[in-house]
Short mmCIF file of C-alpha atoms in Angstrom, two decimals:
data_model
loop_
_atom_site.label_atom_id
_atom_site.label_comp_id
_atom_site.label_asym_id
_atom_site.label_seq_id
_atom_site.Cartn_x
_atom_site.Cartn_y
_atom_site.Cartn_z
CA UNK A 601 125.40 116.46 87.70
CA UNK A 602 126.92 116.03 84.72
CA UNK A 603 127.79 112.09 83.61
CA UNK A 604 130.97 110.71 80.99
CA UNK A 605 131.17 107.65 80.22
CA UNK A 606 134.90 105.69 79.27
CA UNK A 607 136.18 102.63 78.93
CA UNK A 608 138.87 102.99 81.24
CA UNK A 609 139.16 105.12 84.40
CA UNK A 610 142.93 105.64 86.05
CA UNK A 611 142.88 106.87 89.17
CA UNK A 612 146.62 108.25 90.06
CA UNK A 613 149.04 109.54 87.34
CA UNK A 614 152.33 108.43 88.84
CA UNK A 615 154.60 106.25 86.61
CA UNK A 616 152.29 103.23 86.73
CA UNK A 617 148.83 105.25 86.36
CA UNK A 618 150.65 107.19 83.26
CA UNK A 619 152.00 104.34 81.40
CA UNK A 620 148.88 102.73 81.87
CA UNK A 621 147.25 104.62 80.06
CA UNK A 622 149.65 105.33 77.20
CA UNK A 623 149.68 101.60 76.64
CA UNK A 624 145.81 101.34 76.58
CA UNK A 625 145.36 104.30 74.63
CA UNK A 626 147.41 102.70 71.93
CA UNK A 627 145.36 100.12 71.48
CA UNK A 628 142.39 102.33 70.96
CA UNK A 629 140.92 102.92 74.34
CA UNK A 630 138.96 105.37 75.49
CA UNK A 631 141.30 106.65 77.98
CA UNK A 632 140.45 109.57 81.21
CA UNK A 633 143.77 109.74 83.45
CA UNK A 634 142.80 111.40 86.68
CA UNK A 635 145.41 113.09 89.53
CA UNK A 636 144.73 115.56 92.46
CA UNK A 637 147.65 116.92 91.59
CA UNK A 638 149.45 118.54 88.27
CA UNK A 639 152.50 118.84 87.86
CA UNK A 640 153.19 116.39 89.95
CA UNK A 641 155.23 118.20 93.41
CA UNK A 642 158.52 117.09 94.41
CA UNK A 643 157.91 113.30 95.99
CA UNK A 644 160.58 111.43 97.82
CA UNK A 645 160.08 108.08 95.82
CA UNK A 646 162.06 106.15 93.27
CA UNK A 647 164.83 107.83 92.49
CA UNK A 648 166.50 105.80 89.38
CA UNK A 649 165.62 103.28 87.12
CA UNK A 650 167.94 99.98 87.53
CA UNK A 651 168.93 97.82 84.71
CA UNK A 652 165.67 95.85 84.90
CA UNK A 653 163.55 98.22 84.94
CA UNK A 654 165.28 99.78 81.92
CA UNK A 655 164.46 96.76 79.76
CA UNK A 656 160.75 96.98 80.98
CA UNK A 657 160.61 100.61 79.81
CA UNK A 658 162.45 99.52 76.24
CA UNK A 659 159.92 97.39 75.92
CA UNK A 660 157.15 99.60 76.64
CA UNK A 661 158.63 101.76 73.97
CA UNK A 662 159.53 105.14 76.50
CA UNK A 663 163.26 104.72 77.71
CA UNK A 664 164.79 106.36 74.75
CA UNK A 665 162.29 109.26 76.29
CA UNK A 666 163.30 108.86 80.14
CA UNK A 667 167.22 108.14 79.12
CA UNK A 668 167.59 111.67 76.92
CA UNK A 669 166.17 113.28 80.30
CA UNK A 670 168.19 111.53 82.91
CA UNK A 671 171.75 111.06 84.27
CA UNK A 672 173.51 107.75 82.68
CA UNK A 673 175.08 106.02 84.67
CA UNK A 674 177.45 103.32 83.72
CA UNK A 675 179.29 102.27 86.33
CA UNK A 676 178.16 100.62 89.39
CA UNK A 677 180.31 100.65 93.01
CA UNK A 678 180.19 98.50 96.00
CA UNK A 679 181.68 99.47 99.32
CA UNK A 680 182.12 98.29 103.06
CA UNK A 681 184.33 99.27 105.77
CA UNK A 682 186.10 101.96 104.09
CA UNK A 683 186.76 100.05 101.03
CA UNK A 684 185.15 100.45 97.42
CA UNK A 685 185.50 97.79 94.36
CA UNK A 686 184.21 98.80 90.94
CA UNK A 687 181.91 96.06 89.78
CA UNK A 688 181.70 96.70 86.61
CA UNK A 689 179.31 98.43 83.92
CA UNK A 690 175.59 98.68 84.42
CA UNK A 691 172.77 100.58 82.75
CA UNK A 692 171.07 102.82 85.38
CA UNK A 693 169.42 106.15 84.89
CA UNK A 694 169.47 108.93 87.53
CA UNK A 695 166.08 111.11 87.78
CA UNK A 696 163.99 112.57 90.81
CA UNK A 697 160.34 110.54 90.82
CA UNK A 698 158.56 113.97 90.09
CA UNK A 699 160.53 114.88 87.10
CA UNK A 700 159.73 111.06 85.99
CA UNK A 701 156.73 111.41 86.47
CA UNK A 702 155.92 114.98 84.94
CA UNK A 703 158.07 113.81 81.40
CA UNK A 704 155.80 110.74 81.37
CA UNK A 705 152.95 112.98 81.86
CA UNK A 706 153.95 114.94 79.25
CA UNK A 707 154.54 112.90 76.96
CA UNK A 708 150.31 111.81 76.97
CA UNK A 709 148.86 111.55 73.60
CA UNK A 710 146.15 114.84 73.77
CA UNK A 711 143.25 112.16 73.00
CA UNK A 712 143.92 110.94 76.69
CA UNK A 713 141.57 113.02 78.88
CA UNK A 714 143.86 113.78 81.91
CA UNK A 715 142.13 115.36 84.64
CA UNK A 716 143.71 117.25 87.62
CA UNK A 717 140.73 116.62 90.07
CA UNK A 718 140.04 114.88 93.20
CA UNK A 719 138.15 111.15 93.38
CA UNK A 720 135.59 111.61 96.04
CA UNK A 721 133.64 108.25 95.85
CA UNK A 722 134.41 105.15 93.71
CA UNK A 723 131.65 102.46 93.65
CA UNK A 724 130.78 99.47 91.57
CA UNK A 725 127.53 97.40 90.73
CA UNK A 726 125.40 95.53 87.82
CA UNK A 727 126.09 98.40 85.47
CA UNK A 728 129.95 98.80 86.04
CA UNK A 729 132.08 100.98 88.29
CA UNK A 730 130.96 104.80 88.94
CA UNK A 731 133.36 107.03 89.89
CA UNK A 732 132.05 110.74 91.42
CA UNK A 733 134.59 113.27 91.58
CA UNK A 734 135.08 116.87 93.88
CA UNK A 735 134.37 119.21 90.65
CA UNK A 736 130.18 117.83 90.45
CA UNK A 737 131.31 114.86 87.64
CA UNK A 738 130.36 111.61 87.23
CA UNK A 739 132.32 109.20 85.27
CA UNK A 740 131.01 105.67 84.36
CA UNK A 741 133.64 103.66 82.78
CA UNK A 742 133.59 99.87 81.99
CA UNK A 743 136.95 99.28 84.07
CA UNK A 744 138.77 101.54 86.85
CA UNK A 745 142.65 101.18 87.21
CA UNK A 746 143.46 101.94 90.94
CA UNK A 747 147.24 103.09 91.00
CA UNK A 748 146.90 105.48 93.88
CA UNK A 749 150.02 104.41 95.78
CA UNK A 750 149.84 104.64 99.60
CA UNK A 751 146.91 106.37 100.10
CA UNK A 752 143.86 104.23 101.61
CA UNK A 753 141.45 105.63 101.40
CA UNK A 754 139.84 105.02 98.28
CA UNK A 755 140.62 101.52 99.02
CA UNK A 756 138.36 101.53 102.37
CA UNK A 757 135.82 102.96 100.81
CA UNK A 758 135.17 100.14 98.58
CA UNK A 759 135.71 97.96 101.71
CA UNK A 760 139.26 96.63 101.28
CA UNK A 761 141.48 96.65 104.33
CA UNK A 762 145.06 97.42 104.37
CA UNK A 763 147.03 94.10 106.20
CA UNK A 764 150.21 96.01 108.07
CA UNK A 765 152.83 93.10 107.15
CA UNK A 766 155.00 94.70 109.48
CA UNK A 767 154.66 97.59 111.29
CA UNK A 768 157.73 100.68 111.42
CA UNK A 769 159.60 98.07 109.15
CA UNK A 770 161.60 101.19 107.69
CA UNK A 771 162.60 104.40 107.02
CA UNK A 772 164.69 106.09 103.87
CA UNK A 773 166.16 109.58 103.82
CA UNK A 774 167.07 111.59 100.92
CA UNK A 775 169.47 114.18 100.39
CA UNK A 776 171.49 116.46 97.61
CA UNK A 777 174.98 116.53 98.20
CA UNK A 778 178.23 117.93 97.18
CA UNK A 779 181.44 116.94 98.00
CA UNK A 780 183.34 119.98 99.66
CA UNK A 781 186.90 118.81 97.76
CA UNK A 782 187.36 120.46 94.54
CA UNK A 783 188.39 116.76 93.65
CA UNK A 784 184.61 115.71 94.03
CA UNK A 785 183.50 112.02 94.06
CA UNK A 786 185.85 109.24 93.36
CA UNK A 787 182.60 107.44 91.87
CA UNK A 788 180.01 107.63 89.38
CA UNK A 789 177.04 105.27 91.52
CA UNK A 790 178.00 103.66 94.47
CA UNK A 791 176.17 101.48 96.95
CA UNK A 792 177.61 101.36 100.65
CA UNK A 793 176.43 98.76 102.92
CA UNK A 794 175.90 99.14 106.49
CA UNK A 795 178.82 98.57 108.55
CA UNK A 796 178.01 98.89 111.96
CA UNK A 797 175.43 96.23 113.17
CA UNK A 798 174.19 98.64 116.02
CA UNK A 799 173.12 100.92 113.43
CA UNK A 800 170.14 98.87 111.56
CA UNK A 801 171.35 101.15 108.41
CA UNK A 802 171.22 98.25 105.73
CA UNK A 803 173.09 100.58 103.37
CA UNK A 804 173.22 103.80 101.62
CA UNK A 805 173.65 104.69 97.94
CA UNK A 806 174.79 107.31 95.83
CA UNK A 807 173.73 108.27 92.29
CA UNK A 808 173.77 111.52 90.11
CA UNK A 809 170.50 113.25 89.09
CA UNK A 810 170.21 116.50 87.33
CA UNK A 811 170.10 118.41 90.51
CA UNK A 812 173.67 116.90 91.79
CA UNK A 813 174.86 113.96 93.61
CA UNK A 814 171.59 112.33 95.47
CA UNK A 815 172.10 110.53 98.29
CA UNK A 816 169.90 107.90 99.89
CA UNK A 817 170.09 105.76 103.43
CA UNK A 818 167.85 103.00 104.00
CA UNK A 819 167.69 101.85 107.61
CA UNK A 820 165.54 99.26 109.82
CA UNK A 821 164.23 102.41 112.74
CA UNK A 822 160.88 103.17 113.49
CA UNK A 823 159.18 106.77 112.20
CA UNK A 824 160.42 108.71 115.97
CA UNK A 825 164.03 107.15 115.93
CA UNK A 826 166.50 110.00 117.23
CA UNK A 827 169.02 109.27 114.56
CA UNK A 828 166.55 110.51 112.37
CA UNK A 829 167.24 114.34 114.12
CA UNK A 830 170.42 113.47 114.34
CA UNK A 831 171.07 113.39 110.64
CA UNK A 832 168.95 116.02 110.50
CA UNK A 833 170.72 118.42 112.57
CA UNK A 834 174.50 117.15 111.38
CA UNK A 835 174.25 115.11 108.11
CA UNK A 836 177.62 114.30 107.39
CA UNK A 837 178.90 113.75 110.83
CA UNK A 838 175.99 111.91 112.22
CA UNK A 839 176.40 109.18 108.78
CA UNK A 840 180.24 108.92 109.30
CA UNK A 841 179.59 107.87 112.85
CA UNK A 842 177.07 105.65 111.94
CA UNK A 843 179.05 103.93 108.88
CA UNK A 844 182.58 104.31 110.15
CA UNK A 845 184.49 103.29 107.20
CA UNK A 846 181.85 106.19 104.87
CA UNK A 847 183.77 109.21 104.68
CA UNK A 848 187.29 107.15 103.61
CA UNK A 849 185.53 106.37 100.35
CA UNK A 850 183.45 109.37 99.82
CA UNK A 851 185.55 111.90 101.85
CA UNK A 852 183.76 115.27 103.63
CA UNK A 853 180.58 116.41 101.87
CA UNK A 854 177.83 118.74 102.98
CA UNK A 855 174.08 118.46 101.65
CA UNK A 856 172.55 121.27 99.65
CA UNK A 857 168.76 121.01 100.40
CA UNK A 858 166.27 119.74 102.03
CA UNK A 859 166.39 116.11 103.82
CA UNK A 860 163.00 114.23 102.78
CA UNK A 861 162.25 110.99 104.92
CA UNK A 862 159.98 108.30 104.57
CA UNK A 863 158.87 105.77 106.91
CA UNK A 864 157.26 102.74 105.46
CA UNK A 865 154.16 99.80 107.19
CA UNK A 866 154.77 97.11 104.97
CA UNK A 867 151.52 96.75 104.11
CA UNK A 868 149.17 94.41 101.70
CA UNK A 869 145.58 95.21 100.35
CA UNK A 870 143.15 92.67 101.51
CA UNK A 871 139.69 92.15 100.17
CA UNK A 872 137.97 90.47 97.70
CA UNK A 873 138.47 91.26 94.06
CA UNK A 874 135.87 93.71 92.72
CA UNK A 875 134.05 93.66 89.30
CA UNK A 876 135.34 96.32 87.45
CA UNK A 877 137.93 97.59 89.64
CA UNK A 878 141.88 96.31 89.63
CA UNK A 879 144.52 97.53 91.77
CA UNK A 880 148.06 97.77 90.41
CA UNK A 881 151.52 99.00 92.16
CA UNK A 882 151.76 100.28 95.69
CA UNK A 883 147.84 100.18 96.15
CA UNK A 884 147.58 96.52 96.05
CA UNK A 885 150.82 95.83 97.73
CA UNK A 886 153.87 97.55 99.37
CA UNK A 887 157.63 97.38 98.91
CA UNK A 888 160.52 98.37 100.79
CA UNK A 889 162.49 101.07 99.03
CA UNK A 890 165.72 98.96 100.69
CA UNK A 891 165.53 96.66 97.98
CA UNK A 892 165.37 98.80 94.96
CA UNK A 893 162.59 96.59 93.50
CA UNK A 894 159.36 98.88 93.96
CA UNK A 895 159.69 100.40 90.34
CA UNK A 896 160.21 96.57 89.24
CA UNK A 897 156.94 95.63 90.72
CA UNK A 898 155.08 98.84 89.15
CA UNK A 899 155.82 98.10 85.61
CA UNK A 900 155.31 94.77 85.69
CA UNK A 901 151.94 95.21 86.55
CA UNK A 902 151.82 97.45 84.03
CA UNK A 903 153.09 95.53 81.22
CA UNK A 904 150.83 92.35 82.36
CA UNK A 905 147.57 94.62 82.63
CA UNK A 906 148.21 96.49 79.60
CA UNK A 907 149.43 93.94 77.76
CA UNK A 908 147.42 91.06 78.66
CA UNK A 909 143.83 91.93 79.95
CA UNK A 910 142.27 94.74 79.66
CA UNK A 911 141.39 95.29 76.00
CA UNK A 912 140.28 91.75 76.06
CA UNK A 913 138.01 92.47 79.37
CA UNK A 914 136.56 95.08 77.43
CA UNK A 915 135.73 93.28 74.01
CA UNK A 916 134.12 90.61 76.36
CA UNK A 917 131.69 93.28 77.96
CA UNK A 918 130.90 93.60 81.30
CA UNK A 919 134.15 93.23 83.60
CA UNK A 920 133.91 90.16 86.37
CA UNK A 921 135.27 90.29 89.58
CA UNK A 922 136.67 86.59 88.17
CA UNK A 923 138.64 88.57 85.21
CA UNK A 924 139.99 90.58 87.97
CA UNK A 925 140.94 87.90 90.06
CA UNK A 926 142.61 86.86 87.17
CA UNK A 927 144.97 89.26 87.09
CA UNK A 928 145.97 88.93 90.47
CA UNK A 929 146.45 85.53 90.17
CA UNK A 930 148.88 85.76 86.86
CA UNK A 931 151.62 83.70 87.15
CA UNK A 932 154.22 86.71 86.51
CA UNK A 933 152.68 89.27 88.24
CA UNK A 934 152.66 86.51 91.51
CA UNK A 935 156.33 85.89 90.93
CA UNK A 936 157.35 89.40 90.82
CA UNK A 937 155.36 89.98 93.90
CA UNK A 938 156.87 87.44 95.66
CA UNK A 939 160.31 87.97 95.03
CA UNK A 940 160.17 91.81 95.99
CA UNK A 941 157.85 90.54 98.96
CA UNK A 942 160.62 88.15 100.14
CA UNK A 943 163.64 89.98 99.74
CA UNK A 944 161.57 92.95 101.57
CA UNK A 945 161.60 90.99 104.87
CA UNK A 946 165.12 89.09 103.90
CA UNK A 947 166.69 91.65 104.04
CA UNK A 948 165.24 93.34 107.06
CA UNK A 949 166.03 89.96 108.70
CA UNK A 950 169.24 89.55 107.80
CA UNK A 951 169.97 93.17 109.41
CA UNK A 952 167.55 92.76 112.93
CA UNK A 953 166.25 89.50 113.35
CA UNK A 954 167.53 87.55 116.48
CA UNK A 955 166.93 84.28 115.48
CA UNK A 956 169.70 81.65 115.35
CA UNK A 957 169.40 81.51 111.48
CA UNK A 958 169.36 85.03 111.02
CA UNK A 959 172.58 85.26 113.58
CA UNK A 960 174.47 82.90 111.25
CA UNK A 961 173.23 84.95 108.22
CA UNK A 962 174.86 88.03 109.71
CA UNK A 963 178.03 86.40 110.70
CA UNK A 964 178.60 84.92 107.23
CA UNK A 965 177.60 87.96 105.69
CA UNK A 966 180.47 89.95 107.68
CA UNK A 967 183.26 87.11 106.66
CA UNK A 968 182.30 87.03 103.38
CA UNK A 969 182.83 90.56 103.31
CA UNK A 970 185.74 91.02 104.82
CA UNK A 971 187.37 88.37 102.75
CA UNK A 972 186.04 90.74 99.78
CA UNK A 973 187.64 93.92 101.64
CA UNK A 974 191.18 92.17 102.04
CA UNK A 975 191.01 91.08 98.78
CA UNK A 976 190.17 94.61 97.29
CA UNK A 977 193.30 96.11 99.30
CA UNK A 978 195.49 93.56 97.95
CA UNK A 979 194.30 94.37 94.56
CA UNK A 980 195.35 97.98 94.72
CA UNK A 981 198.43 97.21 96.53
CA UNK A 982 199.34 95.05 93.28
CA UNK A 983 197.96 97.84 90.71
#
């Protein structure tokens, strides 16, 4: 068996695993980047890259890269009930996660050894981590970046336990669409929030990607929820029915490929930190896609690992599991988690919970819309 040795192992080359290493390879680290699967396959994940998320790639020094092979989009819309407002101009940037993924990926430095290989054992003791993988290899690296996303079972190998925060608490549903009016879209981007309180659809938005118009809808149902087949089977009809007021601001449309779905257990990694080993992104915790903030919480683990600790873990030597709890502990990587962490179940509460407080939420929620919508028709009535 043949053995390599590193200074840094990254196990899963999504965004966060690829940037990771581009960051610590510029800073002279001995870099192996390690995936099961290249190129990466079309993956119903992030979709765009928000304003803040923008800055954070600026920063890292790779938006002018993911802008020049994305959809701009400058102009952000609201809408309820049938009635859209322009709010203004944004910075947002329309691209499928694999073709994010794949241009990061691609743009590597070739000193990065990227492997396309499988992990089959991860382990860690007095003389660091070892990592075996499927093709007879054995790598021993001073640190190992786990950014494997979802999967667990990596994670419960090196006996961490995944802590289901809430169980069924979503599911998203992607689609291309076109609209079947010669006019096409009234809109560049446009968010549309749940109208009907029966539904548990918090909203739906709609952005352009290279492919088209993509359309997402986030909604509070469980994995087996009939609507689910129901959009399936009818797309169009089955979301006007379910947001009444939808087709008067986006008017008839028909999708154009496949419908990917997603049902998320809000989950958190639980365990005690490991010498040698950090977790970063969706391995160490989960975020609802609902709130947009997932790809928030990705690089700004990133840009806190990168930036902050690892090449000064490695000039120290041997990697504590104190330097990794470290990490964890960072002030902004514990804000970040807790904002996305509380506007995950916010928002879910706001939409389902039957609690008095959540009740009131609701109902001032609706007036404060509606006062929004009447205002918005006066508006054009005056224009």
């Amino acid at each position: 068996m043949r053995e390599t040795m590193a200074d840094v192992v990254i196990v899963g080359a999504g965004v966060g695993g690829t940037l990771t290493a581009a960051l610590l390879h510029r800073q002279g680290l001995d870099v192996t980047l390690i995936d099961a699967r290249h190129p990466c396959p079309p993956t119903f994940k992030c979709e765009f890259v928000g304003k803040d998320q923008a800055e954070r790639l600026r920063r890292m020094g790779f938006l002018d890269l993911v802008a020049a092979h994305s959809t701009p989009i400058t102009r952000v819309t609201d809408a309820w009930m049938g009635t859209a407002v322009s709010t203004g101009p944004t910075e947002h940037y329309g691209i499928l996660y694999h073709d994010l993924v794949n241009l990061l990926r691609g743009a590597l430095p070739e000193a990065i050894d990227f492997r396309t290989a499988r992990v089959t054992s991860i382990s860690t003791g007095d003389d660091g981590p070892t990592v075996e993988l499927d093709q007879g290899e054995t790598l021993r690296p001073k640190l190992v970046v786990l950014t494997t996303g979802h999967a667990p079972k990596l994670l419960t190998r090196l006996g961490l336990t995944r802590n289901i925060v809430s169980p069924s608490h979503s599911v998203s549903l992607g689609m291309t669409i076109e609209a079947t009016e010669a006019a096409g879209f009234s809109f560049q981007d446009m968010t549309y929030w749940g109208d009907r309180e029966d539904s548990d659809i918090a909203l739906a938005t709609f952005f352009p990607v290279a492919e088209g118009m993509r359309l997402n809808v986030f909604a509070y149902w469980t994995g087996d929820d009939p609507r689910i087949a129901e959009i399936a089977d009818a797309p169009a009809e089955a979301l006007f029915r379910l947001m009444p007021g939808l087709k008067q601001v986006t008017g008839d449309f028909r999708v154009t490929g496949r419908i990917d779905r997603f049902a998320l257990n809000l989950y958190r990694t639980e365990g005690p930190a490991l010498p040698g080993i950090v977790l970063t992104g969706d391995a160490y915790s989960a975020v609802c896609p609902t709130t947009g903030t997932g790809l928030t919480k990705v690089l700004n683990d990133v840009e806190i690992l990168a930036g902050t600790y690892a090449a000064k873990w490695l000039e120290a030597g041997a990697i504590s599991a104190e330097d990794i709890a470290q990490f964890y502990g960072d002030e902004r990587k514990r804000k970040v988690d807790a904002e996305t962490a509380a506007l995950t179940m916010r928002m879910r509460r706001t939409a389902k919970d039957t609690a008095l407080k959540w009740r009131l939420r609701r109902t001032a929620r609706r007036l404060k819309r509606r006062v929004w919508k009447e205002a918005a028709v006066r508006l054009k009535r005056v224009a």
